[in-house]
Coordinates of C-alpha atoms in Angstrom, one line a residue:
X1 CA -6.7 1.7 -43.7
X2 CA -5.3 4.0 -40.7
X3 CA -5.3 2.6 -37.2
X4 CA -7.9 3.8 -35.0
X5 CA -6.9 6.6 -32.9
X6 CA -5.9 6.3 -29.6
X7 CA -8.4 7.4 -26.8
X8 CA -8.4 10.9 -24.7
X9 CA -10.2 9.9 -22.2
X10 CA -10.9 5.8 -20.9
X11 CA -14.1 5.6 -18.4
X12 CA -15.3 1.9 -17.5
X13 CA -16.6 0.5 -14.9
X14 CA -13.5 -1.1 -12.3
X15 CA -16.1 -4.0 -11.1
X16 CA -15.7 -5.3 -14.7
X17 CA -12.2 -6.3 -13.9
X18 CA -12.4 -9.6 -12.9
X19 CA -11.5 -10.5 -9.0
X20 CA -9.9 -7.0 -8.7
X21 CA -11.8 -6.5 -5.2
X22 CA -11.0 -8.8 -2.8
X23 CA -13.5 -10.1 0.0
X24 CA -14.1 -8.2 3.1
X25 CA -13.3 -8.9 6.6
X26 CA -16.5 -7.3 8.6
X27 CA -19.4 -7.8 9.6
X28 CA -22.3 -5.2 9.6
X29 CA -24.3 -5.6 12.9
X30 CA -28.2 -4.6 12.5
X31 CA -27.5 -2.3 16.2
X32 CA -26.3 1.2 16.2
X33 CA -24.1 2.5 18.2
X34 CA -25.2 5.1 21.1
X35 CA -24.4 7.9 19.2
X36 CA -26.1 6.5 16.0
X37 CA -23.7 5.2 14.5
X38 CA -23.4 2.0 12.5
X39 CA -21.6 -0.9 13.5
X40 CA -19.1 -4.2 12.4
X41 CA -17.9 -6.7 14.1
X42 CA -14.1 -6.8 13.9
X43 CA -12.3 -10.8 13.1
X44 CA -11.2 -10.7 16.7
X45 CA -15.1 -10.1 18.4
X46 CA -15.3 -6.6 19.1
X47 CA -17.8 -4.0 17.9
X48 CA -16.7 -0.4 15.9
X49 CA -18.4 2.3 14.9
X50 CA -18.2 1.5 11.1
X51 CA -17.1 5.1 9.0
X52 CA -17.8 5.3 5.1
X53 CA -18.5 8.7 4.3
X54 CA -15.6 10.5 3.0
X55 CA -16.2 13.4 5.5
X56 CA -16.6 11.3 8.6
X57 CA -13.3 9.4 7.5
X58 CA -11.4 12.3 7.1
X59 CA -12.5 13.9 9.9
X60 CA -11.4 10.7 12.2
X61 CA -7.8 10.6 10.0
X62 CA -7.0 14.4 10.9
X63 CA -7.8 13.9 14.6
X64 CA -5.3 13.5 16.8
X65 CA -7.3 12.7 19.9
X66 CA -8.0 8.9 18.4
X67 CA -5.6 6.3 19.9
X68 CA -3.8 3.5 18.6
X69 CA -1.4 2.0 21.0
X70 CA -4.9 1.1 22.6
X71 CA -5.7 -1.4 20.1
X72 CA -2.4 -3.1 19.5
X73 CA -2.7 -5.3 22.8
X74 CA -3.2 -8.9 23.8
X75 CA -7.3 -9.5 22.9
X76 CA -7.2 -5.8 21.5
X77 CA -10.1 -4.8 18.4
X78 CA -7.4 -5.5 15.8
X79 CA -8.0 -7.4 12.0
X80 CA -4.5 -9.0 12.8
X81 CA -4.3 -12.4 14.6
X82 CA -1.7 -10.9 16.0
X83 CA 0.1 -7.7 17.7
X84 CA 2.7 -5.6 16.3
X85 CA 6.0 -3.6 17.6
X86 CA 4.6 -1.2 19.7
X87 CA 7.1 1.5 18.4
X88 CA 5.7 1.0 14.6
X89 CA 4.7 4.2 13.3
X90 CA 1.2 2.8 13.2
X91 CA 0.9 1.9 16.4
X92 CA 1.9 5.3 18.1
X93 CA -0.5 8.2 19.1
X94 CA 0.8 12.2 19.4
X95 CA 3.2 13.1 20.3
X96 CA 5.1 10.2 20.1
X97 CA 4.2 9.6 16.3
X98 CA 5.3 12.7 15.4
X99 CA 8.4 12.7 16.7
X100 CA 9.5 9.7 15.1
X101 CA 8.1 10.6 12.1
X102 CA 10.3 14.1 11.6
X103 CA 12.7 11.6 12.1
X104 CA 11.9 9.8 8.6
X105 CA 10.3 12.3 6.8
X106 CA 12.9 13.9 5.1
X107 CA 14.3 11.2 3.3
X108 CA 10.9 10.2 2.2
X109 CA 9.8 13.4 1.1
X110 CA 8.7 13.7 -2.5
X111 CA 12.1 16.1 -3.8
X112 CA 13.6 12.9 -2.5
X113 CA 11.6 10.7 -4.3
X114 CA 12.7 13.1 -8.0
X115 CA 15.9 12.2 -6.8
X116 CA 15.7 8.2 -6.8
X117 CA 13.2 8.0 -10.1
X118 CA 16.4 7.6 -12.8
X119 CA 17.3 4.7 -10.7
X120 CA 13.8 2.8 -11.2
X121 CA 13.6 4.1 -14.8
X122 CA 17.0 2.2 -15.3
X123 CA 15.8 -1.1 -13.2
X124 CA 12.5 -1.2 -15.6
X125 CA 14.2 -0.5 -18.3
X126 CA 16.7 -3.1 -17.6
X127 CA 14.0 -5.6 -16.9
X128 CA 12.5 -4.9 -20.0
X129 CA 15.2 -5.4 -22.1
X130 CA 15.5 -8.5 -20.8
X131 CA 11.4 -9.2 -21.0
X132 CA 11.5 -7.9 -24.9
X133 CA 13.9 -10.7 -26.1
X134 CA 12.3 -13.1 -24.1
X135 CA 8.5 -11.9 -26.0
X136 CA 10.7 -11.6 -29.6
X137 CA 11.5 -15.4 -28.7
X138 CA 7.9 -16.3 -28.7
X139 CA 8.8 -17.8 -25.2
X140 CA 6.3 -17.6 -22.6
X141 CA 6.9 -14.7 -20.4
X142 CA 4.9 -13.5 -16.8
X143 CA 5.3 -10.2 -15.8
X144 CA 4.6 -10.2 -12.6
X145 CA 7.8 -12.7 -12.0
X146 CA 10.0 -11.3 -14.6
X147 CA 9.6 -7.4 -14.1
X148 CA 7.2 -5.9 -11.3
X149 CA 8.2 -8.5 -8.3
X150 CA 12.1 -7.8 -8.9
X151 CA 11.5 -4.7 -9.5
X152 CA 10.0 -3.4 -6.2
X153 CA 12.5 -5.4 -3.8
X154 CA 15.7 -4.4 -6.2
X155 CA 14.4 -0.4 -5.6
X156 CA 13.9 -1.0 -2.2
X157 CA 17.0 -2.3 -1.0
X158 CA 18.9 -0.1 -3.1
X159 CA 17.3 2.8 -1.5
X160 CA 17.5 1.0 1.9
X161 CA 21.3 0.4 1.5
X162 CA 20.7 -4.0 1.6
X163 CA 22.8 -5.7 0.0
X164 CA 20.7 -7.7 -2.9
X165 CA 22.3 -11.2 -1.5
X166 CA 20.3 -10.1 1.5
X167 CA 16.8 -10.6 -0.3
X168 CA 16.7 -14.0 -0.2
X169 CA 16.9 -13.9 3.7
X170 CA 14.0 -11.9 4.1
X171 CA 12.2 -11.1 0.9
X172 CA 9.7 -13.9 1.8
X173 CA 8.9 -13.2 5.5
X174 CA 7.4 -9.8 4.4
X175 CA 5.2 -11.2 2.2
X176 CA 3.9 -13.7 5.2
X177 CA 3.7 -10.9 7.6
X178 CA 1.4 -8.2 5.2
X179 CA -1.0 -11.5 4.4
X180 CA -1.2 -12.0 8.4
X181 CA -3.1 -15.4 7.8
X182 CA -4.7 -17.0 11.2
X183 CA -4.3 -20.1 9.6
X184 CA -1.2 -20.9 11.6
X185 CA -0.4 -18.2 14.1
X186 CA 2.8 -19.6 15.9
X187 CA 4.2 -20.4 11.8
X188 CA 3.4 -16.1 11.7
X189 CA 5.2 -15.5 14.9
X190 CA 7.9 -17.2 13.7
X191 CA 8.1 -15.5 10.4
X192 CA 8.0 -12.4 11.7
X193 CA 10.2 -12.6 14.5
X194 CA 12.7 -13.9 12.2
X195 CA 11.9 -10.8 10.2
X196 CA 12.4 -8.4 13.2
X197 CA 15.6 -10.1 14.2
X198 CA 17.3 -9.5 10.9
X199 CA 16.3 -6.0 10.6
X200 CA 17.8 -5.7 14.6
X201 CA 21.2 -7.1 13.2
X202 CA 21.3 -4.6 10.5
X203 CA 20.6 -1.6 13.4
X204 CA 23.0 -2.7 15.6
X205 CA 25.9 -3.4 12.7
X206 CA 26.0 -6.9 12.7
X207 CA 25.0 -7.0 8.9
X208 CA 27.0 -5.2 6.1
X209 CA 24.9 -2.3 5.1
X210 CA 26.0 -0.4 1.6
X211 CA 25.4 3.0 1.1
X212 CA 21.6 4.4 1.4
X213 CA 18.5 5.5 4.1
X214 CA 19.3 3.1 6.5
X215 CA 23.0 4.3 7.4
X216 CA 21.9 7.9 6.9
X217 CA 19.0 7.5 9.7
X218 CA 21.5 5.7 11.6
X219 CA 24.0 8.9 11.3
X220 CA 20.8 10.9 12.4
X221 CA 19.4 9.4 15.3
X222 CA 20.3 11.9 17.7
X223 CA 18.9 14.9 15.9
X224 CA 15.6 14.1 17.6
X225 CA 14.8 14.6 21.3
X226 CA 15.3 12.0 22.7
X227 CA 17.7 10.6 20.5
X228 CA 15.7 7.0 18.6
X229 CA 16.2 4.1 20.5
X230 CA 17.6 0.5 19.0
X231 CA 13.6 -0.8 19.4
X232 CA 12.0 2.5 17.7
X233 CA 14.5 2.8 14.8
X234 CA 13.8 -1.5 14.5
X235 CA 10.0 -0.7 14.2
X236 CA 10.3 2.2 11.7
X237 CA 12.6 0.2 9.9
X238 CA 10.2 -2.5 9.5
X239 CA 7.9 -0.1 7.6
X240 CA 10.5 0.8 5.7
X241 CA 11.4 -2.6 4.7
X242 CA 7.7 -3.9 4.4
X243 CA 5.6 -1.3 3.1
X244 CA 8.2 -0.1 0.4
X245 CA 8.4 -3.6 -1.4
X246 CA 5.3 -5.5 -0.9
X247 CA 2.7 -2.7 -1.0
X248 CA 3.8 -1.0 -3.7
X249 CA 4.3 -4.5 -5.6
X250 CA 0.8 -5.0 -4.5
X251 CA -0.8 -1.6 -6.1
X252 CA 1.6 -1.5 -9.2
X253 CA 0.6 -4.7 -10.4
X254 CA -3.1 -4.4 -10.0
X255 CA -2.9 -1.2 -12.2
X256 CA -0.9 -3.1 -14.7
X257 CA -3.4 -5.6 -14.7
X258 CA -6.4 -3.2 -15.1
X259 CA -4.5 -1.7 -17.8
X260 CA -4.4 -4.7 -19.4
X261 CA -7.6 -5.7 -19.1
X262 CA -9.1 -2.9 -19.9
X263 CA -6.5 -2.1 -22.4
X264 CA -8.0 1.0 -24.0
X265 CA -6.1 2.2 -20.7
X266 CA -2.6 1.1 -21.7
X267 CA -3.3 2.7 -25.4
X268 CA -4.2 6.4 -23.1
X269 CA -1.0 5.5 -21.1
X270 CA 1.2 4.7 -24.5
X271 CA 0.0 7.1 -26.8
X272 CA 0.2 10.1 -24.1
X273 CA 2.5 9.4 -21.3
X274 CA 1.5 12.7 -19.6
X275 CA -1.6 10.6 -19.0
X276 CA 0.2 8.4 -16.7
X277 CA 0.0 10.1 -13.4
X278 CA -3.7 11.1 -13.3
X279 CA -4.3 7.3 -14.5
X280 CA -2.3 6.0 -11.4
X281 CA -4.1 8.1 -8.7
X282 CA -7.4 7.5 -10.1
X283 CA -6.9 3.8 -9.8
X284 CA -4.9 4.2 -6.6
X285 CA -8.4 5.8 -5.6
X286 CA -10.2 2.4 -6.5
X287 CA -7.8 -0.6 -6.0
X288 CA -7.8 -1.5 -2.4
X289 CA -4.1 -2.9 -1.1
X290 CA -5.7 -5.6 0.4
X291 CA -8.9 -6.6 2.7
X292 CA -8.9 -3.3 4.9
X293 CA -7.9 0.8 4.5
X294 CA -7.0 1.2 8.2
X295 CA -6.5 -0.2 11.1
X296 CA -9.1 1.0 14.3
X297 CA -8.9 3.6 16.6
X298 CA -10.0 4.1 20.0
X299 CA -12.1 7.6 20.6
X300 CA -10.4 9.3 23.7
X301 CA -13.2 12.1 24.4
X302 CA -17.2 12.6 22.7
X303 CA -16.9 13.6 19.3
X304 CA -19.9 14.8 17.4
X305 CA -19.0 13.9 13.6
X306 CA -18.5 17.2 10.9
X307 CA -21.2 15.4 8.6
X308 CA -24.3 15.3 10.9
X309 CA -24.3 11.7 11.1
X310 CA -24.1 11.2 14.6
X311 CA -21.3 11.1 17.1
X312 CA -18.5 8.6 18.7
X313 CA -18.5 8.2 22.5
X314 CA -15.4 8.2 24.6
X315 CA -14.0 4.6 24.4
X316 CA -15.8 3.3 21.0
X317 CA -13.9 1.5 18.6
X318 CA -13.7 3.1 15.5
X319 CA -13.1 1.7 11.9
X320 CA -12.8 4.5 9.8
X321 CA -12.7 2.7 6.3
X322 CA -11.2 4.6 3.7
X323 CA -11.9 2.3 0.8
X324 CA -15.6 3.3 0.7
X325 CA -14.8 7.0 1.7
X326 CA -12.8 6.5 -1.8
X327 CA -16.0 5.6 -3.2
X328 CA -18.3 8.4 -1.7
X329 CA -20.6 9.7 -4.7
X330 CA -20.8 12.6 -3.1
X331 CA -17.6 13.7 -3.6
X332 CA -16.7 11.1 -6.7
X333 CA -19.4 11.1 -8.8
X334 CA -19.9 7.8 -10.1
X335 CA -17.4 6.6 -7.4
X336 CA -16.7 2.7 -9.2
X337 CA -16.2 4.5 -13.0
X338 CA -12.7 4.8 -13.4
X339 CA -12.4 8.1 -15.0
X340 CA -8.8 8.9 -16.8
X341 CA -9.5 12.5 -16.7
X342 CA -11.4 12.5 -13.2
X343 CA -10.3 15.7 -10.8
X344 CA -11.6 17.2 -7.7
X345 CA -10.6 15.8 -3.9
X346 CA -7.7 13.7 -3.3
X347 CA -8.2 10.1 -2.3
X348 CA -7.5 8.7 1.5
X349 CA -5.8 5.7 0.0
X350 CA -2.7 6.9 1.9
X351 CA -4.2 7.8 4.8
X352 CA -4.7 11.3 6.1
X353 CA -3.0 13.6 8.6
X354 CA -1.3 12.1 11.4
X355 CA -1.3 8.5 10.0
X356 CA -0.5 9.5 6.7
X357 CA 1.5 6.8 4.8
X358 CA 5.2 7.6 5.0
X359 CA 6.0 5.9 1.6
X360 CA 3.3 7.6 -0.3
X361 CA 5.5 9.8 -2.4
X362 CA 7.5 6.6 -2.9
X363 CA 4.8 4.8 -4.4
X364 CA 3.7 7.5 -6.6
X365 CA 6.8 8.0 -8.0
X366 CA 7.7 4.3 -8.7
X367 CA 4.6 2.7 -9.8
X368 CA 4.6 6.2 -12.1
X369 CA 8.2 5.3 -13.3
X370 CA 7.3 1.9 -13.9
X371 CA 4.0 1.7 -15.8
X372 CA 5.4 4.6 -18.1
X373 CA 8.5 2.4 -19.0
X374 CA 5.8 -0.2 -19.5
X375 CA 3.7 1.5 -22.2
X376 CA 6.2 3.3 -23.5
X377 CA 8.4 0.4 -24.6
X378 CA 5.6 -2.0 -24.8
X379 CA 2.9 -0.7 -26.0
X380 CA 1.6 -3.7 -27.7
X381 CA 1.2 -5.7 -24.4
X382 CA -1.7 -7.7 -23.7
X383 CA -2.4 -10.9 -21.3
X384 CA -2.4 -14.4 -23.0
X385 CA -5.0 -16.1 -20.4
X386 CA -8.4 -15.4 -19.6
X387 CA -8.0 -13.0 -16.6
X388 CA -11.0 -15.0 -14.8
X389 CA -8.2 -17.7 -14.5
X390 CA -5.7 -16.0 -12.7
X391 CA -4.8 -16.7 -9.4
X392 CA -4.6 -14.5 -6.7
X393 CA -2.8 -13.7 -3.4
X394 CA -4.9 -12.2 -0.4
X395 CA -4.2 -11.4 2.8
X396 CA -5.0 -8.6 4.9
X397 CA -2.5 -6.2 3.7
X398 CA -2.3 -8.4 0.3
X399 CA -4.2 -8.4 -2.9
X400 CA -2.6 -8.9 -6.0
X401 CA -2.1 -11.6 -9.2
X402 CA 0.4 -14.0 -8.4
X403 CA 0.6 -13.9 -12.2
X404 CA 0.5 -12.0 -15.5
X405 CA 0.8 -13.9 -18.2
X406 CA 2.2 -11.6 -21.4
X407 CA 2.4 -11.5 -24.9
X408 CA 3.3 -8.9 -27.5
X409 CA 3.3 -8.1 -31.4
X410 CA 6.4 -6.2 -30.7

């Protein structure tokens, strides 16, 4: 008897995967706002104008007049328990933001990205080597600890120029400071400041840096007007550092694990690797990185809203939440089917416009790299638990397995 034949197109419902959405972090209030407008309560007290249609979202992404710097204050509207450098990226309005990030851009940029992709096809590769003698041994093996955790850090610091002896120092305050727990704020403020004061030693040359984006942005601070400052190239840096190992760990293994789960997906992904990509932004599209899409903004002037739906006053907070503008029916039909083959508009998991995530093309690329090395050489994967009785790690900025539990028929 032949084996069934693989699938040309996977559609299930993503709220079958078990615990795949984490729990929220607002409250809707019954009020609207003057401009009517519905409203949340934010962790820290305040009210915002709560935004869920894609249109509304977008428009409030692409606008320039909404402030940041505004919220990131002692007592500010804020889902952290705590404030950040006030020369992050996220944290600056126009023109400020944009001249820091011209600064960046270039060596984030996606002909970049083409450039760095045989290096993480030879790190997976490597880690599955390793991973496929360990499964032929009929040892127990998790993925998440054996290939995607390594696997994001060792890209990053390559890229970044770190030295991988460095990773120990470090590796572990990122993860604290993208699940900003108010658990233990002074243990946070510690962590992070610790964080921040390495990352100011490798600025200033008191760390050994190899070869990579760090040394070149170093080379290229004064390209900009003014020239970056030792505290702005710190806080960009901290992106850098941050967002380009524990958020992309955090989205690459959630696919992997909806993949797995629904494994009819890693049979599309491994019979047809040109599959891979569309697969990856559609569930990009549907798994949020952890309990919120954005962080709020302050309107500067009256804004009537594109959509009809009302409009934000001068000095309202303003959440504009792209996970359920990733869900809009009206511009994803059946907006919680995960649709292999799904086209049209282009999700605002990234952001949009100004605030558009710097590491986007950095993610694509490497959770793309990654998952097809997976399939490809694996294709036989599948989890040895029930997924129900996996655990999880959530945070704010954090939602992902804390294992995967593998096996194979290689």
């Amino acid at each position: 008897m032949s084996a069934p034949a693989s699938p040309s197109r996977v559609r299930f419902d993503v709220r079958s995967i078990p615990n795949i959405t984490p729990p929220g972090m607002i409250t809707t209030q019954a009020a609207l706002s003057p401009g009517g407008l519905p409203q949340i309560t934010l962790p820290t007290g305040h009210t915002a104008v709560h935004l869920t249609t894609y249109a509304d979202v977008h428009q409030v992404l692409t606008d320039t007049s909404f402030i940041r710097r505004e919220t990131n204050v002692d007592d500010g509207p804020s889902f952290l328990p705590t404030i950040m450098p006030e020369d992050m990226l996220l944290n600056l309005d126009h023109p400020d933001h944009g001249r820091l990030k011209r600064f960046v851009a270039a060596g984030y940029s996606a002909n970049t990205m083409t450039g760095l992709a045989p290096t993480v096809r030879r790190l997976a590769d490597s880690a599955v080597d390793s991973l496929s003698s360990t499964l032929t041994a009929g040892a127990d093996v998790d993925l998440m600890s054996e290939v995607l955790d390594p696997l994001t850090i060792n890209v990053n610091a390559y890229y970044l120029g770190i030295s991988a002896s460095d990773i120990p120092k470090f590796r572990h305050l990122s993860r604290q400071m993208q699940l900003a727990h108010d658990t233990d704020v002074p243990q946070l403020l510690k962590d992070f400041w610790e964080l921040y004061h390495y990352i100011e030693d490798l600025v200033s040359g008191q760390r050994d840096l190899n070869n990579g984006l760090i040394k070149d942005l170093l080379a290229a601070r004064d390209t900009v007007e003014p020239p970056v400052s030792d505290a702005e190239y710190a806080a960009t840096l901290l992106g850098s550092l941050v967002g380009g190992d524990q958020n992309v760990l955090s989205v690459l293994s959630k696919i992997v694990y909806t993949a797995l789960v629904e494994h009819s997906l890693w049979d599309l992904m491994a019979d047809d690797p040109r599959t891979v990509p569309d697969v990856v932004e559609e569930l990009l599209r549907l798994l949020p990185l952890g309990r919120i899409s954005t962080f709020p903004r302050i309107a500067s002037r009256d804004i009537k809203l594109s959509s009809g739906t009302g409009t934000l006053r001068a000095g309202e907070i303003v959440y504009a939440d792209a996970h359920k503008a990733n869900r809009d029916p009206e511009v994803f039909p059946e907006p919680w089917v995960v649709d292999s083959a799904r086209t049209g508009k282009r999700h605002l998991q990234f952001g949009y416009g100004m605030h558009h995530c710097m590491g986007s093309a950095l993610a694509r690329m490497e959770i793309i790299e990654a998952i097809t090395v997976l399939t490809n050489r694996l294709p036989n994967l599948r989890l040895a638990v029930d997924p129900e009785t996996i655990a999880w790690d959530t945070g704010v900025l954090v939602h992902r397995p804390l294992s995967l539990p593998v096996d194979s028929s290689i």
